[in-house]
Amino acid sequence: MKLNKVLGACLTLLIISCSSDDNGDTGPSQEELNQVIGTWQLSQVNVSAAQDVDNDGDSSVNLIEELSCLDGTLTFTADFKWSLQTVNPVITSITNDQFAFSCDNGVQNAGSWALQGNIVLIREGVNTSQLNLSGTTLTEQINENLPMLTSKVYQKN
């Protein structure tokens, strides 16, 4: 009888110790996803060197302060879809590090998104971009040349 009790206790311990405790990554919590879900407004289009595009005597690395036509709205939905409506800068090299700036006619893009830590991955077809999430700010590092378009920054509405 003692042997049955000991075996029963051992079997119980074995069952308990073999329960699912894989601690696998379950993905982001709903609270973390909610930080992303919603509408974001383009607040900065930054270049490497300050420019005085509007010829008001004040230079800025943020082209939004220089070109009133720049605009963008980025939307993330709970079903992991994103859409972007934006008017982008058109930068044309003239000579001697001089550039002409204007705005395109606007574009619309869409795709899927995922959250990995503080990185929002946006996918459009085979292309994937990364945006860094910090509170109510999303930053996309671009690092293009002539003049170097360094980043786009979005603020959550």
JSON list of C-alpha atoms in Angstrom, two decimals:
[
{"chain": "A", "resi": 1, "resn": "MET", "atom": "CA", "xyz": [0.00, 0.00, 0.00]},
{"chain": "A", "resi": 2, "resn": "LYS", "atom": "CA", "xyz": [2.86, 2.39, 0.81]},
{"chain": "A", "resi": 3, "resn": "LEU", "atom": "CA", "xyz": [4.36, 1.66, -2.59]},
{"chain": "A", "resi": 4, "resn": "ASN", "atom": "CA", "xyz": [1.08, 2.68, -4.30]},
{"chain": "A", "resi": 5, "resn": "LYS", "atom": "CA", "xyz": [1.05, 5.98, -2.40]},
{"chain": "A", "resi": 6, "resn": "VAL", "atom": "CA", "xyz": [4.68, 6.68, -3.26]},
{"chain": "A", "resi": 7, "resn": "LEU", "atom": "CA", "xyz": [4.08, 5.80, -6.93]},
{"chain": "A", "resi": 8, "resn": "GLY", "atom": "CA", "xyz": [0.94, 7.96, -6.95]},
{"chain": "A", "resi": 9, "resn": "ALA", "atom": "CA", "xyz": [2.85, 10.90, -5.48]},
{"chain": "A", "resi": 10, "resn": "CYS", "atom": "CA", "xyz": [5.69, 10.43, -7.98]},
{"chain": "A", "resi": 11, "resn": "LEU", "atom": "CA", "xyz": [3.22, 10.21, -10.86]},
{"chain": "A", "resi": 12, "resn": "THR", "atom": "CA", "xyz": [1.50, 13.40, -9.69]},
{"chain": "A", "resi": 13, "resn": "LEU", "atom": "CA", "xyz": [4.84, 15.23, -9.46]},
{"chain": "A", "resi": 14, "resn": "LEU", "atom": "CA", "xyz": [5.81, 13.96, -12.89]},
{"chain": "A", "resi": 15, "resn": "ILE", "atom": "CA", "xyz": [2.55, 15.20, -14.43]},
{"chain": "A", "resi": 16, "resn": "ILE", "atom": "CA", "xyz": [2.87, 18.61, -12.76]},
{"chain": "A", "resi": 17, "resn": "SER", "atom": "CA", "xyz": [6.52, 19.03, -13.74]},
{"chain": "A", "resi": 18, "resn": "CYS", "atom": "CA", "xyz": [5.79, 18.12, -17.37]},
{"chain": "A", "resi": 19, "resn": "SER", "atom": "CA", "xyz": [3.01, 20.66, -17.80]},
{"chain": "A", "resi": 20, "resn": "SER", "atom": "CA", "xyz": [3.37, 23.23, -20.54]},
{"chain": "A", "resi": 21, "resn": "ASP", "atom": "CA", "xyz": [5.92, 25.76, -19.38]},
{"chain": "A", "resi": 22, "resn": "ASP", "atom": "CA", "xyz": [7.68, 26.45, -22.65]},
{"chain": "A", "resi": 23, "resn": "ASN", "atom": "CA", "xyz": [7.75, 30.21, -21.98]},
{"chain": "A", "resi": 24, "resn": "GLY", "atom": "CA", "xyz": [7.69, 30.65, -25.74]},
{"chain": "A", "resi": 25, "resn": "ASP", "atom": "CA", "xyz": [7.25, 34.04, -27.30]},
{"chain": "A", "resi": 26, "resn": "THR", "atom": "CA", "xyz": [3.54, 34.70, -27.45]},
{"chain": "A", "resi": 27, "resn": "GLY", "atom": "CA", "xyz": [4.01, 37.94, -29.33]},
{"chain": "A", "resi": 28, "resn": "PRO", "atom": "CA", "xyz": [3.10, 41.44, -28.23]},
{"chain": "A", "resi": 29, "resn": "SER", "atom": "CA", "xyz": [0.32, 42.06, -25.74]},
{"chain": "A", "resi": 30, "resn": "GLN", "atom": "CA", "xyz": [-2.87, 43.86, -26.74]},
{"chain": "A", "resi": 31, "resn": "GLU", "atom": "CA", "xyz": [-1.64, 46.88, -24.77]},
{"chain": "A", "resi": 32, "resn": "GLU", "atom": "CA", "xyz": [1.55, 46.96, -26.85]},
{"chain": "A", "resi": 33, "resn": "LEU", "atom": "CA", "xyz": [-0.43, 46.57, -30.09]},
{"chain": "A", "resi": 34, "resn": "ASN", "atom": "CA", "xyz": [-2.74, 49.41, -29.03]},
{"chain": "A", "resi": 35, "resn": "GLN", "atom": "CA", "xyz": [0.29, 51.71, -28.88]},
{"chain": "A", "resi": 36, "resn": "VAL", "atom": "CA", "xyz": [0.60, 51.24, -32.66]},
{"chain": "A", "resi": 37, "resn": "ILE", "atom": "CA", "xyz": [-3.04, 50.93, -33.75]},
{"chain": "A", "resi": 38, "resn": "GLY", "atom": "CA", "xyz": [-4.47, 54.27, -34.85]},
{"chain": "A", "resi": 39, "resn": "THR", "atom": "CA", "xyz": [-3.61, 57.27, -37.00]},
{"chain": "A", "resi": 40, "resn": "TRP", "atom": "CA", "xyz": [-0.17, 58.87, -37.17]},
{"chain": "A", "resi": 41, "resn": "GLN", "atom": "CA", "xyz": [0.62, 62.27, -38.71]},
{"chain": "A", "resi": 42, "resn": "LEU", "atom": "CA", "xyz": [3.88, 62.97, -40.55]},
{"chain": "A", "resi": 43, "resn": "SER", "atom": "CA", "xyz": [5.66, 65.58, -38.41]},
{"chain": "A", "resi": 44, "resn": "GLN", "atom": "CA", "xyz": [9.23, 65.56, -39.75]},
{"chain": "A", "resi": 45, "resn": "VAL", "atom": "CA", "xyz": [11.02, 64.84, -43.02]},
{"chain": "A", "resi": 46, "resn": "ASN", "atom": "CA", "xyz": [14.64, 65.33, -42.03]},
{"chain": "A", "resi": 47, "resn": "VAL", "atom": "CA", "xyz": [17.67, 65.96, -44.24]},
{"chain": "A", "resi": 48, "resn": "SER", "atom": "CA", "xyz": [21.33, 65.91, -43.25]},
{"chain": "A", "resi": 49, "resn": "ALA", "atom": "CA", "xyz": [22.01, 69.61, -43.80]},
{"chain": "A", "resi": 50, "resn": "ALA", "atom": "CA", "xyz": [19.69, 72.48, -42.93]},
{"chain": "A", "resi": 51, "resn": "GLN", "atom": "CA", "xyz": [17.97, 74.03, -45.94]},
{"chain": "A", "resi": 52, "resn": "ASP", "atom": "CA", "xyz": [16.15, 77.32, -46.50]},
{"chain": "A", "resi": 53, "resn": "VAL", "atom": "CA", "xyz": [13.76, 76.07, -49.16]},
{"chain": "A", "resi": 54, "resn": "ASP", "atom": "CA", "xyz": [11.12, 78.77, -48.63]},
{"chain": "A", "resi": 55, "resn": "ASN", "atom": "CA", "xyz": [13.76, 81.56, -48.65]},
{"chain": "A", "resi": 56, "resn": "ASP", "atom": "CA", "xyz": [12.56, 83.09, -45.39]},
{"chain": "A", "resi": 57, "resn": "GLY", "atom": "CA", "xyz": [16.06, 83.34, -43.92]},
{"chain": "A", "resi": 58, "resn": "ASP", "atom": "CA", "xyz": [15.51, 80.41, -41.53]},
{"chain": "A", "resi": 59, "resn": "SER", "atom": "CA", "xyz": [17.08, 77.07, -42.42]},
{"chain": "A", "resi": 60, "resn": "SER", "atom": "CA", "xyz": [15.85, 73.77, -41.03]},
{"chain": "A", "resi": 61, "resn": "VAL", "atom": "CA", "xyz": [16.75, 70.10, -41.32]},
{"chain": "A", "resi": 62, "resn": "ASN", "atom": "CA", "xyz": [12.99, 69.38, -41.16]},
{"chain": "A", "resi": 63, "resn": "LEU", "atom": "CA", "xyz": [11.60, 69.95, -44.66]},
{"chain": "A", "resi": 64, "resn": "ILE", "atom": "CA", "xyz": [8.05, 70.17, -43.28]},
{"chain": "A", "resi": 65, "resn": "GLU", "atom": "CA", "xyz": [9.06, 73.54, -41.82]},
{"chain": "A", "resi": 66, "resn": "GLU", "atom": "CA", "xyz": [10.25, 74.60, -45.28]},
{"chain": "A", "resi": 67, "resn": "LEU", "atom": "CA", "xyz": [7.71, 73.03, -47.68]},
{"chain": "A", "resi": 68, "resn": "SER", "atom": "CA", "xyz": [4.08, 73.53, -46.69]},
{"chain": "A", "resi": 69, "resn": "CYS", "atom": "CA", "xyz": [2.95, 70.96, -49.28]},
{"chain": "A", "resi": 70, "resn": "LEU", "atom": "CA", "xyz": [4.53, 68.00, -47.41]},
{"chain": "A", "resi": 71, "resn": "ASP", "atom": "CA", "xyz": [1.93, 65.91, -45.62]},
{"chain": "A", "resi": 72, "resn": "GLY", "atom": "CA", "xyz": [1.30, 62.33, -44.60]},
{"chain": "A", "resi": 73, "resn": "THR", "atom": "CA", "xyz": [-1.11, 60.16, -42.66]},
{"chain": "A", "resi": 74, "resn": "LEU", "atom": "CA", "xyz": [-0.14, 56.62, -41.63]},
{"chain": "A", "resi": 75, "resn": "THR", "atom": "CA", "xyz": [-2.89, 54.36, -40.26]},
{"chain": "A", "resi": 76, "resn": "PHE", "atom": "CA", "xyz": [-2.51, 50.99, -38.51]},
{"chain": "A", "resi": 77, "resn": "THR", "atom": "CA", "xyz": [-5.55, 48.76, -37.95]},
{"chain": "A", "resi": 78, "resn": "ALA", "atom": "CA", "xyz": [-6.19, 45.97, -35.45]},
{"chain": "A", "resi": 79, "resn": "ASP", "atom": "CA", "xyz": [-6.25, 43.40, -38.28]},
{"chain": "A", "resi": 80, "resn": "PHE", "atom": "CA", "xyz": [-2.55, 44.16, -38.96]},
{"chain": "A", "resi": 81, "resn": "LYS", "atom": "CA", "xyz": [-3.11, 46.28, -42.07]},
{"chain": "A", "resi": 82, "resn": "TRP", "atom": "CA", "xyz": [-1.56, 49.69, -42.68]},
{"chain": "A", "resi": 83, "resn": "SER", "atom": "CA", "xyz": [-2.17, 52.46, -45.18]},
{"chain": "A", "resi": 84, "resn": "LEU", "atom": "CA", "xyz": [-0.23, 55.61, -45.97]},
{"chain": "A", "resi": 85, "resn": "GLN", "atom": "CA", "xyz": [-1.35, 58.70, -47.83]},
{"chain": "A", "resi": 86, "resn": "THR", "atom": "CA", "xyz": [1.57, 61.04, -48.29]},
{"chain": "A", "resi": 87, "resn": "VAL", "atom": "CA", "xyz": [2.96, 63.92, -50.31]},
{"chain": "A", "resi": 88, "resn": "ASN", "atom": "CA", "xyz": [6.73, 63.40, -50.52]},
{"chain": "A", "resi": 89, "resn": "PRO", "atom": "CA", "xyz": [9.58, 65.79, -51.26]},
{"chain": "A", "resi": 90, "resn": "VAL", "atom": "CA", "xyz": [11.12, 65.79, -54.72]},
{"chain": "A", "resi": 91, "resn": "ILE", "atom": "CA", "xyz": [14.79, 66.74, -54.40]},
{"chain": "A", "resi": 92, "resn": "THR", "atom": "CA", "xyz": [16.74, 67.67, -57.52]},
{"chain": "A", "resi": 93, "resn": "SER", "atom": "CA", "xyz": [20.48, 68.32, -57.52]},
{"chain": "A", "resi": 94, "resn": "ILE", "atom": "CA", "xyz": [21.40, 71.57, -59.27]},
{"chain": "A", "resi": 95, "resn": "THR", "atom": "CA", "xyz": [25.16, 72.25, -58.82]},
{"chain": "A", "resi": 96, "resn": "ASN", "atom": "CA", "xyz": [27.72, 72.79, -56.05]},
{"chain": "A", "resi": 97, "resn": "ASP", "atom": "CA", "xyz": [25.65, 71.13, -53.33]},
{"chain": "A", "resi": 98, "resn": "GLN", "atom": "CA", "xyz": [22.61, 73.17, -54.35]},
{"chain": "A", "resi": 99, "resn": "PHE", "atom": "CA", "xyz": [19.24, 71.46, -54.53]},
{"chain": "A", "resi": 100, "resn": "ALA", "atom": "CA", "xyz": [15.76, 72.30, -55.74]},
{"chain": "A", "resi": 101, "resn": "PHE", "atom": "CA", "xyz": [12.86, 71.08, -53.63]},
{"chain": "A", "resi": 102, "resn": "SER", "atom": "CA", "xyz": [9.24, 70.51, -54.55]},
{"chain": "A", "resi": 103, "resn": "CYS", "atom": "CA", "xyz": [6.44, 68.09, -53.67]},
{"chain": "A", "resi": 104, "resn": "ASP", "atom": "CA", "xyz": [5.12, 65.11, -55.62]},
{"chain": "A", "resi": 105, "resn": "ASN", "atom": "CA", "xyz": [1.44, 64.63, -56.42]},
{"chain": "A", "resi": 106, "resn": "GLY", "atom": "CA", "xyz": [0.91, 62.32, -53.48]},
{"chain": "A", "resi": 107, "resn": "VAL", "atom": "CA", "xyz": [0.95, 58.56, -53.19]},
{"chain": "A", "resi": 108, "resn": "GLN", "atom": "CA", "xyz": [-1.00, 55.88, -51.39]},
{"chain": "A", "resi": 109, "resn": "ASN", "atom": "CA", "xyz": [0.56, 52.69, -50.09]},
{"chain": "A", "resi": 110, "resn": "ALA", "atom": "CA", "xyz": [-0.78, 49.80, -48.06]},
{"chain": "A", "resi": 111, "resn": "GLY", "atom": "CA", "xyz": [0.27, 46.46, -46.67]},
{"chain": "A", "resi": 112, "resn": "SER", "atom": "CA", "xyz": [0.57, 44.44, -43.48]},
{"chain": "A", "resi": 113, "resn": "TRP", "atom": "CA", "xyz": [2.38, 45.22, -40.25]},
{"chain": "A", "resi": 114, "resn": "ALA", "atom": "CA", "xyz": [3.86, 43.45, -37.23]},
{"chain": "A", "resi": 115, "resn": "LEU", "atom": "CA", "xyz": [5.33, 44.55, -33.91]},
{"chain": "A", "resi": 116, "resn": "GLN", "atom": "CA", "xyz": [8.61, 43.12, -32.65]},
{"chain": "A", "resi": 117, "resn": "GLY", "atom": "CA", "xyz": [9.62, 44.78, -29.41]},
{"chain": "A", "resi": 118, "resn": "ASN", "atom": "CA", "xyz": [9.78, 48.50, -30.21]},
{"chain": "A", "resi": 119, "resn": "ILE", "atom": "CA", "xyz": [10.12, 47.93, -33.97]},
{"chain": "A", "resi": 120, "resn": "VAL", "atom": "CA", "xyz": [7.07, 48.22, -36.23]},
{"chain": "A", "resi": 121, "resn": "LEU", "atom": "CA", "xyz": [7.63, 46.25, -39.43]},
{"chain": "A", "resi": 122, "resn": "ILE", "atom": "CA", "xyz": [5.58, 47.43, -42.38]},
{"chain": "A", "resi": 123, "resn": "ARG", "atom": "CA", "xyz": [5.38, 45.19, -45.41]},
{"chain": "A", "resi": 124, "resn": "GLU", "atom": "CA", "xyz": [4.29, 46.14, -48.90]},
{"chain": "A", "resi": 125, "resn": "GLY", "atom": "CA", "xyz": [4.68, 43.20, -51.26]},
{"chain": "A", "resi": 126, "resn": "VAL", "atom": "CA", "xyz": [8.26, 41.96, -50.89]},
{"chain": "A", "resi": 127, "resn": "ASN", "atom": "CA", "xyz": [9.50, 45.22, -49.32]},
{"chain": "A", "resi": 128, "resn": "THR", "atom": "CA", "xyz": [9.76, 45.63, -45.56]},
{"chain": "A", "resi": 129, "resn": "SER", "atom": "CA", "xyz": [10.53, 48.84, -43.69]},
{"chain": "A", "resi": 130, "resn": "GLN", "atom": "CA", "xyz": [11.27, 49.30, -40.00]},
{"chain": "A", "resi": 131, "resn": "LEU", "atom": "CA", "xyz": [9.93, 52.10, -37.83]},
{"chain": "A", "resi": 132, "resn": "ASN", "atom": "CA", "xyz": [11.17, 52.64, -34.29]},
{"chain": "A", "resi": 133, "resn": "LEU", "atom": "CA", "xyz": [8.35, 53.09, -31.76]},
{"chain": "A", "resi": 134, "resn": "SER", "atom": "CA", "xyz": [9.01, 55.38, -28.80]},
{"chain": "A", "resi": 135, "resn": "GLY", "atom": "CA", "xyz": [5.87, 56.46, -26.95]},
{"chain": "A", "resi": 136, "resn": "THR", "atom": "CA", "xyz": [3.73, 58.37, -29.44]},
{"chain": "A", "resi": 137, "resn": "THR", "atom": "CA", "xyz": [6.53, 58.73, -31.99]},
{"chain": "A", "resi": 138, "resn": "LEU", "atom": "CA", "xyz": [7.40, 56.46, -34.93]},
{"chain": "A", "resi": 139, "resn": "THR", "atom": "CA", "xyz": [10.72, 57.09, -36.69]},
{"chain": "A", "resi": 140, "resn": "GLU", "atom": "CA", "xyz": [11.79, 55.63, -40.02]},
{"chain": "A", "resi": 141, "resn": "GLN", "atom": "CA", "xyz": [15.53, 55.91, -40.68]},
{"chain": "A", "resi": 142, "resn": "ILE", "atom": "CA", "xyz": [16.10, 56.46, -44.41]},
{"chain": "A", "resi": 143, "resn": "ASN", "atom": "CA", "xyz": [19.68, 57.63, -45.03]},
{"chain": "A", "resi": 144, "resn": "GLU", "atom": "CA", "xyz": [19.48, 58.56, -48.72]},
{"chain": "A", "resi": 145, "resn": "ASN", "atom": "CA", "xyz": [22.11, 60.64, -50.49]},
{"chain": "A", "resi": 146, "resn": "LEU", "atom": "CA", "xyz": [22.09, 64.13, -52.03]},
{"chain": "A", "resi": 147, "resn": "PRO", "atom": "CA", "xyz": [21.10, 65.71, -49.73]},
{"chain": "A", "resi": 148, "resn": "MET", "atom": "CA", "xyz": [20.84, 62.91, -47.31]},
{"chain": "A", "resi": 149, "resn": "LEU", "atom": "CA", "xyz": [17.19, 62.30, -46.44]},
{"chain": "A", "resi": 150, "resn": "THR", "atom": "CA", "xyz": [17.81, 60.92, -42.96]},
{"chain": "A", "resi": 151, "resn": "SER", "atom": "CA", "xyz": [14.42, 60.15, -41.44]},
{"chain": "A", "resi": 152, "resn": "LYS", "atom": "CA", "xyz": [10.67, 60.53, -41.39]},
{"chain": "A", "resi": 153, "resn": "VAL", "atom": "CA", "xyz": [8.91, 60.98, -38.06]},
{"chain": "A", "resi": 154, "resn": "TYR", "atom": "CA", "xyz": [5.22, 60.37, -37.34]},
{"chain": "A", "resi": 155, "resn": "GLN", "atom": "CA", "xyz": [3.27, 61.50, -34.25]},
{"chain": "A", "resi": 156, "resn": "LYS", "atom": "CA", "xyz": [0.23, 59.57, -33.07]},
{"chain": "A", "resi": 157, "resn": "ASN", "atom": "CA", "xyz": [-3.02, 61.55, -33.18]}
]
